[in-house]
Amino acid sequence: MAILTEGARNAEFMISEANHWRSRDQVVVTVPANTTYEAGTVLGLITSSSKYVRHAAGASDGSQNEAGILYANLVNTSGSPVDMDAAMIARDAEVAQDRLTYEIGADSAQETTSNAALAALGIIVR
C-alpha cells in the first residue's frame, strides 16, 4: 500500500486573529518553478516589484525583512516562477511556532530573530 503524506492545511498555524479578517491582507506571491509554499511560510516583500516571496535573511531586495505569514498553500507545478494571489497574515494574530516554515536552513537564533520581527508587526509567535 502506498504511503500518503499530508501537507500543511490552510491556516493550521493560527491560534487567533483579529475580528472580521483584519489580520489578513490580499497579496501577490511569486512562487518559484516546481515549488510549494505551505501555509505558515514566513514571507518577505521584494521592494521593487511589491510581490512577496519566502523570507530570505541574506537578501538585499527587501525580502530580508519579515512581512507576514502565508495563509494557505500555494503550489507551482510549472517550470517557471508564477505570481499567485494569496492571503497573508499581516498583523494582530497569534501563531504556533512549530507550524511555521522559516527560511531554508534557519537555525534557532534565526527563528528567534524572525519571531521578533513578526512581533513588531503584531504577529505573536507562541
XYZ file of C-alpha atoms in Angstrom:
126
model
C 0.000 0.000 0.000
C 1.272 3.473 -0.859
C 2.062 5.835 1.995
C 0.486 9.260 1.621
C 1.835 12.338 3.353
C -0.495 15.203 4.100
C 0.995 18.682 3.859
C 0.068 21.747 5.866
C -3.608 22.666 5.985
C -4.769 26.206 5.392
C -4.184 28.356 8.474
C -3.328 25.412 10.740
C -0.595 27.620 12.241
C -3.196 30.124 13.535
C -4.018 30.336 17.218
C -6.113 33.517 16.943
C -6.615 36.531 14.714
C -8.435 39.865 14.849
C -12.171 40.100 14.163
C -13.515 40.467 10.628
C -10.313 39.232 8.986
C -8.455 42.411 9.991
C -5.310 40.316 10.393
C -5.262 39.394 6.694
C -4.118 41.124 3.503
C -4.600 40.029 -0.102
C -1.168 39.923 -1.778
C 0.702 38.576 -4.806
C 3.280 35.881 -4.058
C 5.911 34.796 -6.593
C 6.333 31.027 -6.276
C 9.478 29.547 -7.880
C 9.252 26.798 -10.501
C 8.158 23.378 -9.206
C 7.792 24.666 -5.645
C 5.161 24.502 -2.920
C 4.891 27.211 -0.293
C 2.976 25.723 2.626
C 0.558 27.602 4.834
C 2.671 29.130 7.593
C 5.582 30.153 5.361
C 7.206 33.374 6.568
C 7.172 35.890 3.708
C 9.267 38.908 2.749
C 8.362 41.711 0.323
C 10.509 42.445 -2.729
C 10.546 46.230 -2.683
C 10.964 46.849 -6.438
C 8.070 44.591 -7.526
C 5.775 44.780 -4.455
C 5.486 40.981 -4.635
C 6.043 38.573 -1.784
C 8.449 35.621 -1.668
C 9.754 33.311 1.018
C 11.724 35.340 3.569
C 15.497 35.274 2.968
C 17.631 36.963 5.659
C 20.663 37.214 3.376
C 18.828 39.015 0.571
C 19.089 42.734 -0.167
C 15.920 43.233 -2.252
C 13.534 43.753 0.666
C 12.740 40.072 1.191
C 15.276 40.035 4.055
C 12.576 41.704 6.175
C 9.737 39.571 7.510
C 6.429 40.905 6.184
C 3.842 38.296 7.181
C 2.809 34.652 7.039
C 1.207 32.796 4.142
C -2.368 31.763 4.985
C -2.881 28.871 2.537
C -0.757 26.507 0.457
C 0.488 27.704 -2.941
C 1.615 25.065 -5.455
C 3.515 25.827 -8.662
C 3.967 22.741 -10.828
C 5.173 24.673 -13.873
C 8.768 25.025 -14.989
C 8.912 28.765 -14.336
C 8.076 31.189 -11.497
C 4.397 32.108 -11.196
C 2.716 35.057 -9.476
C -0.263 33.886 -7.404
C -2.925 35.772 -5.484
C -2.836 34.789 -1.828
C -3.962 35.739 1.660
C -1.322 36.657 4.207
C -1.448 37.221 7.956
C -0.049 40.734 8.242
C -0.983 41.910 11.762
C -2.799 41.265 15.032
C -2.556 37.484 15.314
C -1.136 34.674 17.438
C 0.555 31.772 15.641
C 2.137 28.447 16.617
C 5.903 28.387 16.049
C 6.015 24.649 15.371
C 3.678 25.171 12.388
C 5.717 27.949 10.733
C 8.101 27.463 7.825
C 11.135 29.714 8.135
C 13.769 30.390 5.503
C 15.757 27.406 4.262
C 18.497 26.484 6.736
C 17.246 28.730 9.550
C 18.646 27.807 12.959
C 17.054 28.616 16.319
C 18.774 32.026 16.504
C 17.408 32.986 13.070
C 13.951 31.768 14.067
C 14.130 33.912 17.211
C 15.103 36.926 15.088
C 12.204 36.258 12.701
C 9.804 35.883 15.627
C 10.895 39.271 16.980
C 10.367 40.882 13.565
C 6.911 39.301 13.330
C 6.117 40.579 16.840
C 6.916 44.103 15.611
C 4.119 43.577 13.052
C 1.757 42.439 15.810
C 2.088 38.750 14.973
C 2.917 36.946 18.215
C 4.653 33.579 17.861
C 3.825 31.145 20.669
